[in-house]
Amino acid sequence: MTFQEQIQQGIPSLLPKPKKHELEINHAPKRKEILSDEEKKLALRNALRYFEPRHHPELIKEFAEELNTYGRIYMYRFRPDYKMYARPISEYPGKCEQAKAIMLMIQNNLDYAVAQHPHELITYGGNGAVFQNWAQYLLTMQYLSEMTEEQTLTIYSGHPMGLFPSHKEAPRVVVTNGMVIPNYSKPDDWERFNALGVSQYGQMTAGSYMYIGPQGIVHGTTITVLNGFRKIKTNPKGRLFITSGLGGMSGAQPKAGKIAGCITVCAEVNPKITHIRHSQGWIDEVIHDIDELIKRVALAKANNEIVSIGYLGNVVDVWEKFHEENIYIDLGSDQTSLHNPWAGGYYPVGISFEKANEMMSNNPVLFKEKVQETLRRHAKAINKHTENGTYFFDYGNAFLLEASRAGADVMAENQVDFRYPSYVQDIMGPMCFDYGFGPFRWVCTSGNPVDLQKTDTIACEVLEEMAKTAPSEIQQQMKDNIQWIKGAQENKLVVGSQARILYADAEGRMKIAEAFNQAIAKAEIGIVVLGRDHHDVSGTDSPYRETSNIYDGSRFTADMAIQNVIGDSFRGATWVSIHNGGGVGWGEVINGGFGMVLDGTKEASKRIESMLFWDVNNGISRRSWARNEGAIFAIKRAMETQPLLKVTIPNIVDEQLF
């Protein structure tokens, strides 16, 4: 069968042969045993409902074995034989270009070069899933190949519920992930619901088909590191940044450090992902021995080098050894998947990667004890460095949250706040999000690198023109982004689809998008998909990350994220998504995203103007109401440019009155 025919058949009526478990692939760790015997029967019933009853006698044994061996039913047998990657949009079958674009984005999320655990349909973060199983993938792709512009596909935590009649201006796909009742939103609830096959953790851009590989976070991390050095009034060259994690999102850190111009040491315990990042050019060197690392860093400091080093080992050893050897660390952070601490997101020190994985599934109680013990050591070592002047920030991965739950010394004197700020709280929030700058991104669906180069040029020209008249408050943001886009090709950021990310405000996003649409109309470039990271101005309510610089008491509310996805859906998004969890953990955040297909039409221009304006200014208005100075400036400026916008501005209370 051709690729197109395989897509169109959906779940095959004849069972494919069982697939061999490929050991060279980076697989998800075994999930812990959590279901009772009766719940296991329910999980099997849930899995078998995708298949004709005549296949049940054969599949029930296989699925039971998967459940017992891996803790989940992935339906490996139904993994497609074709190569998984983002093909040019013309190669997808279908009746609707928007649907074809979504198929392209789904396959990009599962590309072996992009996905963390591709056979388990997990894109990044240890549990950030596109689908729960391969039947859901096959059925979704079939529905998209049949979809017309008068239908909308609804996705319930990876399950394609079906195509429903709608209209041309409605979203083609609406995605929800993990939207459970709040009282059933603890980590073990996720384990149970996911094992039953009824809910999933979509992370942020994994379950919304908008992940573009580590590039998606490289830019944000570059800005964070640059502004971190600005905050401590230090030139990055020859200065040291220590962090950990080389997985899907965290793998961006050494590349960002290189672009920012410092020495980066990024520790990772997983040999496979370490060597993948090295082969992709995201780290310059890999070092296995801690003493060798000491010597290499000392040399790099002496020579004022700009270099990225991957240390294959536990970061706690690095923090402790560097203190022992009196090696000064300028900036420090951590980006392990601590939103998922008990299932492979963070590994205990002093135990091999293989033995830790065994302990995780066979003795989860002891594994949790070892992880919490490591967190206490981790925090203690960091505290020693910060006493000597190191600037440490939480990278929004729930490090401080889980460290505090483990009893680590990370609380401020008031025992309410953390000792260290979140990077959003201290850097990205006041410097970027409050002014409306966030991770706007696009994908060239032609798959042609020339199209990406053309879009880079278009975006740069738009930004340079805007910078001529931009107010002083946002000149630094404009300069950083112009510098970024000019170096984008040189830095070889593409992994998977021909995609780019660029921090821009509402005006910048709208002008860049319209310039793309005009270029498409003139046949200068092919169809473009617009999107953004959920980690943005408006899309996410996360009290320890995206909304950590909200101080009016509302940072634990999620009205903004819900309003955002509702507003995007009727203002022109091609698809929308809303998730529980992502970044900092299940039950800790609500986040939403979108995708928009630009096809060169006048209708696309209307959607750009309507949706992109709302998508950013919804968040600015909330940040303004929280009395954030930059956001008050930004929303007043937005009202000057759009007479139909009228937002309530807060009145500031004289503190002496208290």
XYZ file of C-alpha atoms in Angstrom:
658
model
C 0.000 0.000 0.000
C 1.098 3.565 -0.680
C 1.563 6.050 2.156
C -1.711 7.733 1.168
C -3.595 4.422 1.151
C -2.259 3.505 4.587
C -3.453 6.850 5.962
C -6.893 6.425 4.411
C -7.465 2.885 5.697
C -7.216 3.920 9.361
C -7.271 0.862 11.635
C -6.626 -2.102 9.309
C -9.302 -4.799 9.082
C -6.581 -7.452 8.808
C -4.247 -7.575 11.780
C -0.659 -6.566 10.976
C 2.073 -8.830 12.313
C 3.394 -8.060 15.808
C 6.276 -5.588 15.853
C 9.694 -6.368 17.294
C 10.617 -4.210 20.302
C 13.480 -2.112 18.941
C 16.016 -1.679 21.727
C 17.981 1.026 19.901
C 14.988 3.379 20.181
C 14.727 5.609 23.267
C 11.727 4.045 25.048
C 9.579 5.372 27.874
C 10.313 3.788 31.257
C 7.895 1.223 32.620
C 5.044 2.958 34.412
C 4.332 1.902 37.956
C 1.810 -0.791 38.823
C -1.315 1.097 39.843
C -4.401 -0.741 38.532
C -6.337 -3.360 40.456
C -7.232 -6.634 38.692
C -10.704 -5.318 37.906
C -9.257 -2.056 36.577
C -6.897 -4.034 34.337
C -9.936 -5.749 32.819
C -11.460 -2.310 32.262
C -8.245 -1.092 30.584
C -8.389 -4.107 28.238
C -12.070 -3.514 27.435
C -11.226 0.126 26.701
C -8.376 -0.843 24.376
C -10.281 -3.580 22.533
C -13.218 -1.304 21.649
C -11.120 0.027 18.762
C -11.114 -3.387 17.077
C -13.604 -5.823 15.582
C -14.638 -8.606 18.026
C -13.094 -11.288 15.799
C -9.661 -9.871 16.682
C -10.243 -9.727 20.445
C -9.048 -13.281 21.321
C -5.626 -12.558 19.801
C -5.268 -8.950 20.901
C -6.417 -9.368 24.510
C -3.373 -11.498 25.359
C -1.012 -9.102 23.638
C -2.506 -6.007 25.263
C -2.496 -7.693 28.686
C 1.192 -8.424 28.237
C 1.886 -4.792 27.261
C -0.017 -3.570 30.303
C 1.949 -5.852 32.629
C 5.318 -5.205 30.956
C 5.135 -1.450 30.337
C 2.294 -0.264 32.561
C 0.382 0.978 29.479
C -1.276 -0.413 26.371
C 0.513 1.235 23.436
C -0.679 -1.225 20.745
C 2.819 -1.510 19.267
C 1.583 -3.945 16.595
C -0.290 -1.088 14.904
C 2.691 1.244 14.629
C 2.894 2.207 10.914
C 5.594 0.763 8.681
C 6.191 4.059 6.880
C 8.819 6.512 8.099
C 7.463 9.047 10.567
C 8.304 12.641 9.633
C 6.701 15.853 8.358
C 6.265 15.303 4.625
C 5.548 18.142 2.213
C 1.844 18.987 2.511
C 1.201 17.860 -1.085
C 1.964 14.247 -0.109
C -0.937 13.944 2.330
C -4.310 12.615 1.156
C -7.370 14.718 1.878
C -10.139 17.066 0.852
C -8.973 20.029 2.931
C -5.573 21.785 3.057
C -6.106 22.659 6.717
C -6.511 18.980 7.605
C -3.410 18.052 5.599
C -1.423 20.660 7.534
C -2.562 19.129 10.823
C -1.468 15.660 9.635
C 1.949 17.142 8.841
C 2.211 18.639 12.334
C 1.180 15.375 14.031
C 3.830 13.434 12.143
C 6.435 16.048 13.008
C 5.666 15.558 16.703
C 6.381 11.826 16.282
C 9.486 12.126 14.072
C 12.301 10.036 15.580
C 14.580 13.095 15.431
C 11.998 15.102 17.379
C 10.136 12.762 19.746
C 11.650 11.635 23.039
C 9.902 8.214 23.046
C 8.493 7.871 19.517
C 7.166 4.295 19.855
C 5.177 5.314 22.938
C 3.881 8.433 21.102
C 5.604 10.697 23.649
C 7.142 13.875 22.277
C 8.919 15.341 25.312
C 8.944 15.745 29.070
C 8.831 12.008 29.797
C 5.048 11.834 29.465
C 4.016 14.534 26.975
C 1.900 12.446 24.603
C 0.378 13.085 21.189
C -1.846 10.019 21.560
C -2.248 7.263 24.131
C -1.940 4.433 21.620
C -1.421 3.693 17.928
C -5.109 3.017 17.217
C -5.844 6.641 18.123
C -3.132 7.827 15.744
C -4.432 5.689 12.852
C -8.037 6.734 13.382
C -7.166 10.434 13.711
C -5.152 10.428 10.487
C -8.002 8.654 8.680
C -10.536 11.215 9.911
C -8.283 14.073 8.806
C -7.925 12.521 5.343
C -11.741 12.486 5.024
C -12.442 15.888 6.588
C -14.095 18.706 4.639
C -14.185 22.412 5.517
C -17.677 21.845 6.930
C -16.524 19.474 9.693
C -14.673 19.638 13.018
C -12.798 16.729 14.611
C -12.952 16.511 18.409
C -10.040 14.889 20.248
C -10.550 13.725 23.853
C -7.090 13.110 25.386
C -5.796 11.504 22.211
C -9.056 9.749 21.298
C -10.688 11.045 18.093
C -14.337 11.148 19.135
C -15.410 11.870 15.570
C -16.109 14.352 12.789
C -18.989 16.697 13.554
C -20.791 19.093 11.211
C -19.607 22.687 11.684
C -18.723 25.461 9.186
C -15.779 26.829 7.225
C -14.708 29.409 9.827
C -14.857 26.954 12.745
C -11.709 25.186 13.969
C -11.019 21.992 12.055
C -9.840 20.259 15.257
C -10.552 20.878 18.948
C -8.182 19.112 21.359
C -8.557 18.566 25.098
C -5.968 16.728 27.188
C -6.264 15.607 30.788
C -9.273 17.776 31.580
C -10.291 15.855 34.676
C -12.385 17.040 37.607
C -10.056 19.105 39.884
C -10.353 16.771 42.888
C -9.046 13.922 40.707
C -5.971 15.710 39.446
C -3.170 14.315 41.584
C -0.125 12.542 40.018
C -1.474 9.079 40.888
C -4.800 10.002 39.301
C -2.968 10.634 36.045
C -1.181 7.294 36.320
C -4.496 5.494 36.826
C -6.501 7.303 34.150
C -3.685 6.993 31.636
C -3.278 3.270 32.359
C -7.036 2.867 31.854
C -6.713 4.606 28.484
C -9.150 7.409 29.304
C -6.901 10.452 29.793
C -3.444 11.628 28.872
C -0.824 14.231 29.673
C -0.503 16.375 26.566
C 2.319 18.473 28.059
C 2.108 21.794 26.241
C 2.907 21.567 22.531
C 3.070 17.738 22.391
C -0.666 17.106 22.640
C -1.488 20.145 20.513
C 0.683 19.151 17.517
C 2.786 22.307 17.706
C 6.151 20.988 18.894
C 9.034 21.904 16.573
C 11.896 20.153 18.315
C 14.269 21.774 20.804
C 14.354 24.933 18.649
C 11.007 25.772 20.203
C 12.684 26.542 23.499
C 16.152 27.538 22.266
C 15.071 31.107 21.640
C 13.336 31.501 25.012
C 16.312 29.950 26.759
C 18.727 32.196 24.856
C 16.779 35.276 25.943
C 16.628 33.943 29.504
C 20.375 33.303 29.681
C 21.210 36.643 28.031
C 18.951 38.529 30.428
C 20.255 36.464 33.343
C 23.753 37.742 32.620
C 22.370 41.266 32.129
C 20.679 40.968 35.510
C 24.008 40.245 37.214
C 25.675 42.865 34.985
C 28.177 40.385 33.530
C 29.353 39.705 29.987
C 28.587 36.025 29.194
C 31.945 35.304 27.512
C 34.035 32.955 29.631
C 31.294 32.825 32.275
C 29.722 29.574 33.485
C 26.099 28.386 33.262
C 25.268 25.053 34.989
C 22.027 23.154 34.406
C 20.697 19.678 33.679
C 18.432 17.792 31.295
C 18.985 17.063 27.601
C 15.541 15.691 26.741
C 12.925 17.176 24.425
C 12.670 20.664 25.918
C 15.764 20.753 28.091
C 17.966 19.698 25.162
C 17.804 23.304 24.000
C 19.860 24.618 26.912
C 23.418 23.983 25.661
C 22.544 25.365 22.208
C 21.041 28.468 23.806
C 24.077 28.911 26.037
C 26.305 28.737 22.964
C 24.234 31.394 21.188
C 24.191 33.568 24.318
C 27.996 33.300 24.398
C 28.888 31.529 27.657
C 30.304 28.207 28.885
C 27.415 25.789 29.412
C 27.597 22.516 31.330
C 24.413 20.470 31.029
C 24.209 17.168 32.925
C 22.098 14.233 31.714
C 21.839 10.656 33.035
C 20.410 9.061 29.876
C 23.257 8.001 27.522
C 20.991 7.672 24.458
C 19.576 11.176 24.588
C 23.015 12.618 25.426
C 24.559 11.110 22.312
C 21.538 12.077 20.183
C 21.972 15.729 21.199
C 25.705 15.496 20.468
C 25.088 13.982 17.018
C 22.549 16.735 16.290
C 25.109 19.407 17.177
C 23.192 20.687 20.192
C 26.214 20.046 22.436
C 29.850 20.460 21.406
C 31.446 17.892 23.706
C 30.421 14.951 25.908
C 32.371 14.202 29.107
C 31.833 11.125 31.287
C 34.305 11.738 34.119
C 33.736 14.442 36.735
C 37.465 15.139 37.183
C 37.878 15.551 33.438
C 34.918 17.961 33.514
C 36.650 20.044 36.207
C 39.784 20.367 34.075
C 37.815 21.174 30.905
C 35.760 23.916 32.556
C 38.875 25.467 34.145
C 40.498 25.579 30.702
C 37.387 27.089 29.109
C 37.271 29.793 31.781
C 40.970 30.572 31.352
C 40.556 30.916 27.569
C 37.238 32.823 27.683
C 35.676 30.102 25.520
C 32.122 29.866 24.230
C 31.416 26.135 24.466
C 28.629 23.705 25.387
C 29.517 20.557 27.322
C 27.239 17.622 28.033
C 28.144 15.793 31.244
C 26.900 12.196 31.240
C 26.055 11.874 34.898
C 23.980 13.361 37.694
C 23.972 17.139 38.065
C 24.103 16.863 41.856
C 27.648 15.506 41.521
C 28.512 18.577 39.415
C 27.163 21.099 41.933
C 28.893 19.336 44.837
C 32.221 18.766 43.073
C 32.384 22.322 41.715
C 31.933 23.674 45.237
C 34.612 21.329 46.545
C 37.013 22.472 43.780
C 36.059 26.150 44.236
C 34.836 26.577 40.632
C 32.657 29.672 40.458
C 29.257 29.290 38.763
C 27.751 32.522 37.419
C 24.287 31.252 36.449
C 22.536 28.090 37.590
C 19.244 26.381 36.845
C 17.680 22.968 36.231
C 15.386 21.685 33.510
C 14.823 18.039 34.337
C 11.178 16.918 34.063
C 10.296 17.391 37.712
C 6.647 17.734 36.797
C 7.023 13.937 36.465
C 9.382 13.114 39.357
C 8.390 9.506 40.057
C 8.278 8.200 36.483
C 11.582 9.166 34.876
C 11.565 12.938 35.078
C 14.353 13.122 37.666
C 16.891 10.478 38.693
C 18.487 9.805 42.088
C 22.204 10.405 42.536
C 24.545 7.482 43.192
C 22.418 4.931 41.326
C 22.998 3.908 37.708
C 20.433 4.887 35.080
C 19.530 1.223 34.479
C 19.150 0.342 38.177
C 17.105 3.490 38.778
C 14.695 2.474 35.999
C 14.308 -0.963 37.591
C 13.666 0.572 40.990
C 11.149 3.012 39.488
C 8.842 0.204 38.357
C 9.651 -2.539 40.892
C 10.019 -0.493 44.071
C 8.364 2.908 43.514
C 8.271 3.723 47.248
C 12.054 3.413 47.557
C 12.541 5.261 44.259
C 10.515 8.208 45.571
C 12.601 8.227 48.782
C 15.832 8.292 46.749
C 14.547 11.084 44.484
C 13.552 13.225 47.470
C 16.873 12.538 49.162
C 18.624 13.675 45.954
C 16.499 16.825 45.790
C 17.597 17.738 49.306
C 21.266 17.242 48.349
C 20.714 19.141 45.100
C 19.240 22.157 46.899
C 21.936 22.075 49.611
C 24.699 22.196 46.992
C 22.998 25.041 45.119
C 22.635 27.011 48.357
C 26.392 26.789 48.945
C 27.068 28.274 45.514
C 24.480 31.051 45.835
C 26.060 32.075 49.148
C 29.189 32.715 47.054
C 27.297 34.846 44.521
C 25.804 32.414 41.984
C 22.505 33.596 40.468
C 20.125 30.610 40.494
C 16.648 30.635 38.974
C 13.928 27.990 38.791
C 13.294 27.097 35.148
C 9.606 26.439 35.670
C 10.080 22.657 35.753
C 8.725 22.323 39.327
C 12.251 21.980 40.765
C 11.586 24.269 43.728
C 8.069 22.903 44.197
C 9.216 19.272 44.412
C 12.318 20.204 46.412
C 10.085 21.947 48.968
C 7.815 18.896 49.143
C 10.930 16.798 49.782
C 11.869 19.008 52.742
C 14.789 20.739 51.022
C 15.992 24.128 52.204
C 14.443 26.200 49.415
C 11.920 28.383 51.253
C 12.290 32.097 51.897
C 12.280 33.467 55.457
C 8.507 33.976 55.333
C 8.113 30.203 54.642
C 5.549 31.064 51.949
C 7.684 32.055 48.968
C 10.632 30.201 47.498
C 14.188 31.297 48.185
C 14.870 31.558 44.436
C 12.738 33.227 41.758
C 11.151 31.545 38.786
C 12.768 32.637 35.536
C 9.378 34.023 34.452
C 8.953 35.850 37.731
C 12.386 37.434 37.556
C 13.231 37.620 33.841
C 10.691 36.618 31.187
C 7.550 37.953 32.871
C 8.531 41.579 33.459
C 10.865 41.789 30.446
C 8.806 39.970 27.793
C 5.338 38.646 28.689
C 4.085 41.890 30.264
C 4.944 43.721 27.039
C 3.288 41.029 24.909
C 6.463 39.358 23.646
C 6.254 35.588 23.443
C 7.159 32.500 21.361
C 5.418 32.974 18.021
C 6.330 30.187 15.565
C 5.699 29.017 12.036
C 6.182 25.921 9.863
C 6.725 25.909 6.096
C 4.518 23.033 4.930
C 6.342 22.676 1.625
C 9.226 21.135 3.558
C 11.524 23.287 1.434
C 14.436 24.958 3.298
C 14.309 27.778 0.733
C 10.811 28.675 1.950
C 12.092 28.857 5.515
C 14.929 31.127 4.426
C 12.436 33.403 2.658
C 10.208 33.574 5.743
C 13.236 34.423 7.903
C 14.016 37.314 5.549
C 10.406 38.514 5.560
C 10.222 38.404 9.368
C 13.529 40.255 9.724
C 12.421 43.011 7.334
C 9.151 43.457 9.247
C 10.931 43.700 12.603
C 13.590 46.120 11.339
C 10.871 48.403 9.986
C 8.940 48.223 13.275
C 12.090 48.952 15.302
C 12.437 52.353 13.632
C 9.378 53.666 15.488
C 9.140 51.289 18.466
C 8.959 52.977 21.890
C 12.027 52.853 24.114
C 10.316 50.393 26.486
C 10.535 47.578 23.893
C 13.687 48.502 21.943
C 15.799 45.818 23.691
C 13.256 43.110 22.856
C 13.229 44.218 19.218
C 17.044 44.197 18.996
C 17.295 40.729 20.569
C 14.802 39.289 18.109
C 16.375 40.880 15.057
C 19.735 39.491 16.147
C 18.129 36.062 16.676
C 16.423 35.829 13.285
C 19.570 36.996 11.485
C 21.523 34.152 13.067
C 18.812 31.512 12.778
C 20.132 29.877 9.595
C 23.727 29.928 10.810
C 22.802 28.276 14.117
C 21.191 25.276 12.337
C 18.151 25.117 14.589
C 15.889 22.964 12.418
C 15.108 19.489 13.750
C 12.202 17.870 11.923
C 9.932 20.274 10.045
C 11.128 23.490 8.383
C 10.117 25.622 11.344
C 11.123 28.803 13.092
C 10.384 30.481 16.411
C 10.589 34.200 17.132
C 9.563 36.231 20.169
C 7.152 38.912 18.966
C 4.320 41.028 20.324
C 0.815 41.201 18.835
C 1.789 43.882 16.319
C 4.842 41.913 15.211
C 2.943 38.622 14.916
C 0.161 40.196 12.876
C 2.515 42.050 10.527
C 4.773 39.026 9.991
C 1.772 36.750 9.411
C 0.212 39.140 6.909
C 3.527 39.451 5.046
C 3.650 35.626 4.869
C 0.071 35.504 3.600
C 0.855 38.001 0.862
C 3.930 35.979 -0.170
C 1.777 32.830 -0.332
C -0.797 34.647 -2.463
C 1.998 35.578 -4.904
C 3.226 31.939 -4.931
C 6.603 33.039 -3.547
C 6.325 30.483 -0.731
C 4.005 27.570 0.059
C 1.333 27.282 2.776
C 2.514 28.256 6.276
C 1.236 27.041 9.654
C 1.314 29.607 12.457
C 1.354 28.730 16.133
C 3.103 29.424 19.394
C 4.356 27.699 22.454
C 1.716 27.490 25.185
C 4.433 29.095 27.313
C 3.301 32.555 26.300
C 1.658 35.801 27.291
C -1.930 34.493 27.380
C -2.087 30.749 26.844
C -1.096 29.421 30.246
C -2.108 29.850 33.858
C 0.765 28.387 35.876
C 1.382 29.903 39.326
C 5.015 28.764 39.516
C 5.946 29.654 35.959
C 3.979 31.616 33.310
C 1.918 33.583 35.819
C 4.465 33.643 38.657
C 4.806 37.430 38.325
C 1.079 37.942 38.988
C 0.810 39.418 42.501
C -2.887 40.262 42.920
C -3.734 36.816 44.326
C -5.111 35.469 41.037
C -2.143 33.356 39.946
C -3.952 30.162 41.013
C -6.944 30.923 38.787
C -7.228 29.646 35.212
C -9.716 32.057 33.645
C -7.103 33.465 31.254
C -6.155 30.131 29.648
C -9.802 29.067 29.262
C -10.838 32.446 27.837
C -7.855 32.275 25.504
C -8.784 28.979 23.871
C -12.476 29.889 23.624
C -11.606 33.244 22.042
C -9.126 31.713 19.592
C -11.681 29.111 18.487
C -14.246 31.622 17.197
C -11.745 34.211 15.964
C -10.150 32.040 13.299
C -7.804 29.352 14.673
C -7.506 26.238 12.511
C -7.184 24.114 15.626
C -7.226 24.822 19.354
C -6.159 22.863 22.426
C -6.553 23.070 26.179
C -4.610 20.892 28.628
C -4.333 20.090 32.305
C -0.675 19.816 33.193
C 2.373 20.718 31.175
C 5.756 22.003 32.211
C 5.186 21.992 35.957
C 2.898 18.999 36.364
C -0.537 17.454 36.325
C -2.910 19.524 38.451
C -0.449 22.426 38.616
C -1.316 24.301 35.401
C -3.946 24.831 32.699
C -2.519 25.667 29.287
C -3.853 26.215 25.791
C -2.540 26.572 22.262
C -3.578 26.988 18.656
C -2.566 26.403 15.063
C -3.507 28.582 12.097
C -3.075 27.731 8.423
C -2.162 30.610 6.083
C -3.150 29.901 2.487
C -2.824 33.330 0.849
C -6.548 34.113 0.919
C -8.398 37.222 2.130
C -10.128 35.018 4.703
C -6.736 34.137 6.179
C -5.899 37.852 6.457
C -9.109 38.433 8.434
C -8.275 35.552 10.769
C -4.781 36.974 11.336
C -6.150 40.361 12.364
C -8.895 38.978 14.575
C -7.243 36.027 16.285
C -3.622 37.050 16.770
C -4.635 40.375 18.287
C -6.849 38.613 20.845
C -4.405 35.780 21.503
C -1.822 38.201 22.909
C -3.906 41.038 24.332
C -6.072 38.715 26.400
C -2.995 38.013 28.512
C -1.733 41.574 28.536
C -5.104 42.767 29.878
C -4.981 40.182 32.698
C -1.389 41.168 33.541
C -2.387 44.822 33.432
C -5.288 44.195 35.841
C -2.743 42.567 38.175
C -1.023 46.004 38.198
C 2.062 44.900 36.214
C 3.641 48.143 35.035
C 4.835 46.867 31.638
C 1.438 45.359 30.881
C -0.389 48.600 31.757
C 1.861 50.369 29.243
C 1.279 47.645 26.614
C -2.529 47.476 26.911
C -2.854 51.280 26.744
C -0.748 51.192 23.573
C -2.959 48.426 22.146
C -6.097 50.507 22.802
C -4.548 53.399 20.883
C -4.068 51.189 17.818
C -7.459 49.416 17.987
C -10.463 51.660 18.762
C -12.721 48.625 19.376
C -10.551 47.558 22.305
C -11.625 48.944 25.686
C -9.986 47.387 28.750
C -10.431 48.218 32.435
C -7.240 49.822 33.786
C -6.430 49.346 37.498
C -6.238 52.274 39.884
C -3.092 52.169 42.022
C -3.448 52.529 45.803
C -1.049 54.813 47.687
C 0.877 52.402 49.959
C 1.035 55.045 52.737
C -2.716 54.635 53.219
C -2.117 51.219 54.788
